[in-house]
CSV table of C-alpha atoms and ligand atoms in Angstrom, one decimal:
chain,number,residue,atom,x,y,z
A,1,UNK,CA,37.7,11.9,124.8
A,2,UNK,CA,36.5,12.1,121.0
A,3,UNK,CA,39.0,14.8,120.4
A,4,UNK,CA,41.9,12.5,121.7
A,5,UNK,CA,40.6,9.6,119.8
A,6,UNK,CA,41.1,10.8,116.3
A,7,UNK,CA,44.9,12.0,116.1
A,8,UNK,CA,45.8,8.6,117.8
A,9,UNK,CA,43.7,6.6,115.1
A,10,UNK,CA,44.9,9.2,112.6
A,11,UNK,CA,48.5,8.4,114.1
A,12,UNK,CA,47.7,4.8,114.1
A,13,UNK,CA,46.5,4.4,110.6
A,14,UNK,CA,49.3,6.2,109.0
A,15,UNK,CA,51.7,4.1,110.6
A,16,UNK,CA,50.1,1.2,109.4
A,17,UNK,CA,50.2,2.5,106.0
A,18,UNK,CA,53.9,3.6,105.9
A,19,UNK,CA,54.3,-0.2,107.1
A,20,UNK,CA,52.5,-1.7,104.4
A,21,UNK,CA,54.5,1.0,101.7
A,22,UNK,CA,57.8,-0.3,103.5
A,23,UNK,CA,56.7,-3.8,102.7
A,24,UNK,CA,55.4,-3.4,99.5
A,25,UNK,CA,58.8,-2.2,98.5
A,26,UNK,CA,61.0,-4.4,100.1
A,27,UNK,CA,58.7,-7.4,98.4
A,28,UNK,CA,59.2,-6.1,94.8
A,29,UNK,CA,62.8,-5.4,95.6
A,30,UNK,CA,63.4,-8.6,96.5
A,31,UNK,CA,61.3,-10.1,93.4
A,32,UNK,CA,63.0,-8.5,91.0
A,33,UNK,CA,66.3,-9.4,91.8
A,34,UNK,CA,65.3,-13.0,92.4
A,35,UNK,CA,64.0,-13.1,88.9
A,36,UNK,CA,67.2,-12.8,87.1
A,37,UNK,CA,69.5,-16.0,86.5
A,38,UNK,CA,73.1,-13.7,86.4
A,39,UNK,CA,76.4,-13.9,85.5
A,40,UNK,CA,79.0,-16.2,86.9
A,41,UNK,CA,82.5,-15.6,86.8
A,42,UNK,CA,85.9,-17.1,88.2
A,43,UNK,CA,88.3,-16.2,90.4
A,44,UNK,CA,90.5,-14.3,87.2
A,45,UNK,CA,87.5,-12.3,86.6
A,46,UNK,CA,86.2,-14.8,83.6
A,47,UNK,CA,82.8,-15.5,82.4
A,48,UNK,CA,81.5,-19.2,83.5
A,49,UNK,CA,79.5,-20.2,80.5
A,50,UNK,CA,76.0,-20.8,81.7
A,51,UNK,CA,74.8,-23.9,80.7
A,52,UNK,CA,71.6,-24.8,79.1
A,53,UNK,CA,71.3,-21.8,76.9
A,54,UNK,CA,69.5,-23.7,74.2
A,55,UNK,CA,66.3,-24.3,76.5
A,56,UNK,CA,66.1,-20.4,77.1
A,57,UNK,CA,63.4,-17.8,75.1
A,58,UNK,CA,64.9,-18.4,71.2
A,59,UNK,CA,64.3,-15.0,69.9
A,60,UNK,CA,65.9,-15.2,66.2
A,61,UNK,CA,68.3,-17.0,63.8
A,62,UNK,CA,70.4,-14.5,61.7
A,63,UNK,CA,72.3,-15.5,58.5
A,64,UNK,CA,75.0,-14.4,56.4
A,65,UNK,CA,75.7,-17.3,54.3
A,66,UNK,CA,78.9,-17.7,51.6
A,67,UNK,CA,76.4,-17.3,48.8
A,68,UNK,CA,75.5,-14.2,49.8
A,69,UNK,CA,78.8,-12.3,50.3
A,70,UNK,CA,81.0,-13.5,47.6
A,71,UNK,CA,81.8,-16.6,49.4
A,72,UNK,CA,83.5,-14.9,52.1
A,73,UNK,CA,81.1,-14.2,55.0
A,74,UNK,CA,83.0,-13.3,58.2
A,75,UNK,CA,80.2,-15.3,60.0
A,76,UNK,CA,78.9,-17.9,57.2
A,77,UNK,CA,76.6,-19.7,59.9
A,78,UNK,CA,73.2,-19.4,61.0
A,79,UNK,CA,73.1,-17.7,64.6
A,80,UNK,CA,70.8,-19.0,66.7
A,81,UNK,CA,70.1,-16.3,69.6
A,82,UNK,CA,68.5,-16.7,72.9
A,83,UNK,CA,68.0,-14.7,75.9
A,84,UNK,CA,68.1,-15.9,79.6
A,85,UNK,CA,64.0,-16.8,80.5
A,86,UNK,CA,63.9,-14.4,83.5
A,87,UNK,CA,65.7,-11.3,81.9
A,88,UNK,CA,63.3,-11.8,79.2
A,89,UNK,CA,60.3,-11.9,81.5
A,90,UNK,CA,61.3,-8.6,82.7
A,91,UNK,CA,61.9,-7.5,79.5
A,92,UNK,CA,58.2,-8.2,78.6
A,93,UNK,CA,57.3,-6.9,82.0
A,94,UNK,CA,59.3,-3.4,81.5
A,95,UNK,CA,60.6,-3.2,78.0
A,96,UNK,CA,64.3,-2.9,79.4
A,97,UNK,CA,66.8,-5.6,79.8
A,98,UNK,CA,67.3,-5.9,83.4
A,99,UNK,CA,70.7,-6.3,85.1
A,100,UNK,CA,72.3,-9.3,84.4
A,101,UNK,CA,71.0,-10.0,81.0
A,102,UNK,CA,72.5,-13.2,79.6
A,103,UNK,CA,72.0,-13.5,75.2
A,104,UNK,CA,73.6,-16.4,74.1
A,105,UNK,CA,74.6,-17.1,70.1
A,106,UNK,CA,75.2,-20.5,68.9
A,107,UNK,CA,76.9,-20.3,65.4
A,108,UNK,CA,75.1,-23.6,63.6
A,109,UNK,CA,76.7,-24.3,59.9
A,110,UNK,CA,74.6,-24.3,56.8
A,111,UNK,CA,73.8,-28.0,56.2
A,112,UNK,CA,71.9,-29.3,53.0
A,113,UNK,CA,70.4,-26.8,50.8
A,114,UNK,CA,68.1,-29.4,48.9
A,115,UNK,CA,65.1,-30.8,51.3
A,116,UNK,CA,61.7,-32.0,49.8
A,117,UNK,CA,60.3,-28.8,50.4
A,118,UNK,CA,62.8,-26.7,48.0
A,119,UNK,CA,66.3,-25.7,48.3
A,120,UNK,CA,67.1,-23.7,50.8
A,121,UNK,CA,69.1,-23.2,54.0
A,122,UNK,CA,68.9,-25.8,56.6
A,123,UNK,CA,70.6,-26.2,60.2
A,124,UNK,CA,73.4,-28.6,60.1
A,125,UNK,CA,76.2,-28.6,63.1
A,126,UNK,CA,76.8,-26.8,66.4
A,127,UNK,CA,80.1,-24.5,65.4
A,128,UNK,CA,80.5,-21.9,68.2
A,129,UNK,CA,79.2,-20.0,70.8
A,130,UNK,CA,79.4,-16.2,72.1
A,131,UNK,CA,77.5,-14.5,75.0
A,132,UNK,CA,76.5,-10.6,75.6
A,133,UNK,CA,75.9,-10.1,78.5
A,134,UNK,CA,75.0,-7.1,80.7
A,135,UNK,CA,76.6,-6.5,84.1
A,136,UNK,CA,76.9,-2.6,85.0
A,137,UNK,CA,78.1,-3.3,88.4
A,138,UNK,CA,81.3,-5.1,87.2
A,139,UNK,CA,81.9,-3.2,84.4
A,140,UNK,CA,80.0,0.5,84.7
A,141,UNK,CA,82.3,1.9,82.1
A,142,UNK,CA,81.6,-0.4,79.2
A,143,UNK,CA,78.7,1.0,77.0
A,144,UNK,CA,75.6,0.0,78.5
A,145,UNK,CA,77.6,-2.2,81.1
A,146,UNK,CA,77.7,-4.8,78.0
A,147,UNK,CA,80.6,-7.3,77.7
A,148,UNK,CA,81.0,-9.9,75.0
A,149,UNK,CA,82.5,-13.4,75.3
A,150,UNK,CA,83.5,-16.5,73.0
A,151,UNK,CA,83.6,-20.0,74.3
A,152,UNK,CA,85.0,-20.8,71.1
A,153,UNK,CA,84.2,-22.6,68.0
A,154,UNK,CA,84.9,-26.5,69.0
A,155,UNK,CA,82.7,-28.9,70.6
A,156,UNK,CA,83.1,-29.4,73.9
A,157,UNK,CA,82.9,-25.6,74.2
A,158,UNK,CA,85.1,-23.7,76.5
A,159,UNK,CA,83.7,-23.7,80.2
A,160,UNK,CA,85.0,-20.0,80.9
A,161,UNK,CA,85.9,-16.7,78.8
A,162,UNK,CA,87.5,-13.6,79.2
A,163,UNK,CA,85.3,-10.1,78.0
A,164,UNK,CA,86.6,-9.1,74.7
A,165,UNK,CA,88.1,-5.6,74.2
A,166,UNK,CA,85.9,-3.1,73.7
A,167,UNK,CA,86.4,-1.9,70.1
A,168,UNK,CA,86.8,-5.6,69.1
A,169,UNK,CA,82.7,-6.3,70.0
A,170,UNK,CA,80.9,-3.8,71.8
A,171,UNK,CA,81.7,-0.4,69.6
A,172,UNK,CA,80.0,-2.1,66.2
A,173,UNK,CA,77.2,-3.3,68.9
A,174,UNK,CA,77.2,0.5,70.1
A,175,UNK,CA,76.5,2.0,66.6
A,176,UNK,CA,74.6,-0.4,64.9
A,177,UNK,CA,72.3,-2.3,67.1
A,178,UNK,CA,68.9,-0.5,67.2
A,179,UNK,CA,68.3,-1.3,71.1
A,180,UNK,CA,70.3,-1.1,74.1
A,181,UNK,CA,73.5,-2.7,72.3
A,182,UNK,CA,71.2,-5.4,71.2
A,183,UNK,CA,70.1,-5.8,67.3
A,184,UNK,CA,66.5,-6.0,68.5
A,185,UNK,CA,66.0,-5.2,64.6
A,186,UNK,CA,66.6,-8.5,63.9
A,187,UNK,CA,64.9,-10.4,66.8
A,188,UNK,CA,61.0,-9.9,65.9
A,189,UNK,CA,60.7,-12.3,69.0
A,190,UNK,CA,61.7,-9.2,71.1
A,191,UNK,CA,59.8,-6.5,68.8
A,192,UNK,CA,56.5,-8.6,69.6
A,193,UNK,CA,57.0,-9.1,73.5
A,194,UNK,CA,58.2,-5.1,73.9
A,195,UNK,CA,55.3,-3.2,76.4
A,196,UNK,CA,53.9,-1.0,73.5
B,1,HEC,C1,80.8,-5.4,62.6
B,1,HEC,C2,79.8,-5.4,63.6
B,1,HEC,C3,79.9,-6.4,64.7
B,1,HEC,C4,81.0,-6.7,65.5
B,1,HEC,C5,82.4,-6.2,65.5
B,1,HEC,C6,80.5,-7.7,66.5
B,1,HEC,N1,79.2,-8.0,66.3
B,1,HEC,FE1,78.0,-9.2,67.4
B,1,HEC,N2,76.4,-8.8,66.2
B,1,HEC,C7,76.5,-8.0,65.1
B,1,HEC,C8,75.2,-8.1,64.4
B,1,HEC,C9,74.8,-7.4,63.1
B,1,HEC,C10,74.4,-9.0,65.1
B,1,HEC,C11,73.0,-9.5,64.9
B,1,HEC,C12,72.8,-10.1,63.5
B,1,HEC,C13,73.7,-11.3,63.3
B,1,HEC,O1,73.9,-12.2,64.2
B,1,HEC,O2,74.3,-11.4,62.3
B,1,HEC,C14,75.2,-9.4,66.3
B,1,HEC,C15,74.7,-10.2,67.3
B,1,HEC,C16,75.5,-10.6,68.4
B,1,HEC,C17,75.0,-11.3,69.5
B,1,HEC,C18,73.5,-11.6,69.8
B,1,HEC,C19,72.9,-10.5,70.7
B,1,HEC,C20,72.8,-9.2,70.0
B,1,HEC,O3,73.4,-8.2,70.6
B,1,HEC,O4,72.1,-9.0,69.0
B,1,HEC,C21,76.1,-11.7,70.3
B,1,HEC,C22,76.1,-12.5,71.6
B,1,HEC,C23,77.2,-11.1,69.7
B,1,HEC,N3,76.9,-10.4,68.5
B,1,HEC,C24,78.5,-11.3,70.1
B,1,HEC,C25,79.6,-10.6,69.5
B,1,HEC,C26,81.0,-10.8,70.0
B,1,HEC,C27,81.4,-11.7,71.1
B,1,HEC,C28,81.8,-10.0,69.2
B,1,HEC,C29,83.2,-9.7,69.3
B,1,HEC,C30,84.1,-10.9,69.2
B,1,HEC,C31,80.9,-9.3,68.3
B,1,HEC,N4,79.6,-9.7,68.5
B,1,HEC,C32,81.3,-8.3,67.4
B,1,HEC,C33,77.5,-7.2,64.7
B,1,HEC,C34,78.8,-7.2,65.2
């Protein structure tokens, strides 16, 4: 009787556990895909701008002004750059930007350099907005599975855009950018929240 007993607990408990594996799994499977906000696109295959991108994580605000390349900056604005909340809280979580990364750039001009506290460079208007974003299902032959959009530099922006070539965005991206296409050089927002 007590030699019977123990293979069938022994039997029981394993199968138990393998249960509670299978679970576990499926759980974080199904958590980490719900966490990230993805892409959109139309019917022609075009990017759906994703509204609300200046109440995601802000992580940096580059600038090249005029009076710093001999008045002729290709980009003379300041870019304001922010990620998609739940990409970036897997980013924090695993140091890699999930599937379906969203990073938004809104090109702000250079307003009034004379405030009370000094001349400087100061915010003035909205003037155009780009996305990167990273989808290596849809496109698993672009570096990184990173495509790069422009809604255009007029307000209202464009609602949808088509994925620029790749040598026109994604090549300078490839060989310049210090992390996974991104210029996580500039973003010390990103540096910080980086798993060490
Ligand atoms: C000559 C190199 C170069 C080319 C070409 C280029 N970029 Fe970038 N891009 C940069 C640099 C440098 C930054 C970060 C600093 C900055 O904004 O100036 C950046 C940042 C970005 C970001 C913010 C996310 C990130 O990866 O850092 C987006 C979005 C972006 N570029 C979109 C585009 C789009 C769209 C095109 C094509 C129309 C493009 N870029 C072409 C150099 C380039």
């Amino acid at each position: 009787m007590i030699k019977n007993t123990i293979p069938i607990f022994g039997k029981t408990l394993m199968a138990v556990l393998a249960g509670v594996l299978v679970m576990i799994f499926i759980v974080e499977k199904a958590s980490a895909e719900g966490r990230i906000e993805g892409p959109k696109y139309d019917a022609d295959g075009q990017l759906l701008r994703a509204d609300g991108w200046r109440q995601w994580i802000f992580i940096g605000a580059p600038l090249t002004p005029n009076s710093l390349n001999d008045g002729k900056a290709a980009f003379p604005e300041f870019h304001n750059v922010y990620i998609e909340p739940k990409a970036f809280a897997h980013f924090v979580e695993t140091g890699q930007f999930p599937n379906g990364t969203m990073i938004a750039k809104e090109l702000v001009s250079v307003g009034e350099t004379e405030a009370v506290s000094g001349t400087g460079f100061f915010q003035g208007d909205f003037q155009g907005l780009e996305f990167a974003v990273k989808d290596t299902e849809r496109f698993p032959d672009e570096p990184g599975g990173w495509t790069y959009y422009s809604f255009g530099h007029a307000l209202p922006y464009e609602k949808q855009a088509k994925a620029f070539p790749t040598v026109s965005c994604a090549a300078c991206h490839q060989a310049a950018a210090s992390f996974d296409m991104v210029f996580m050089q500039y973003y010390p927002v990103l540096r910080a929240a980086k798993p060490k």
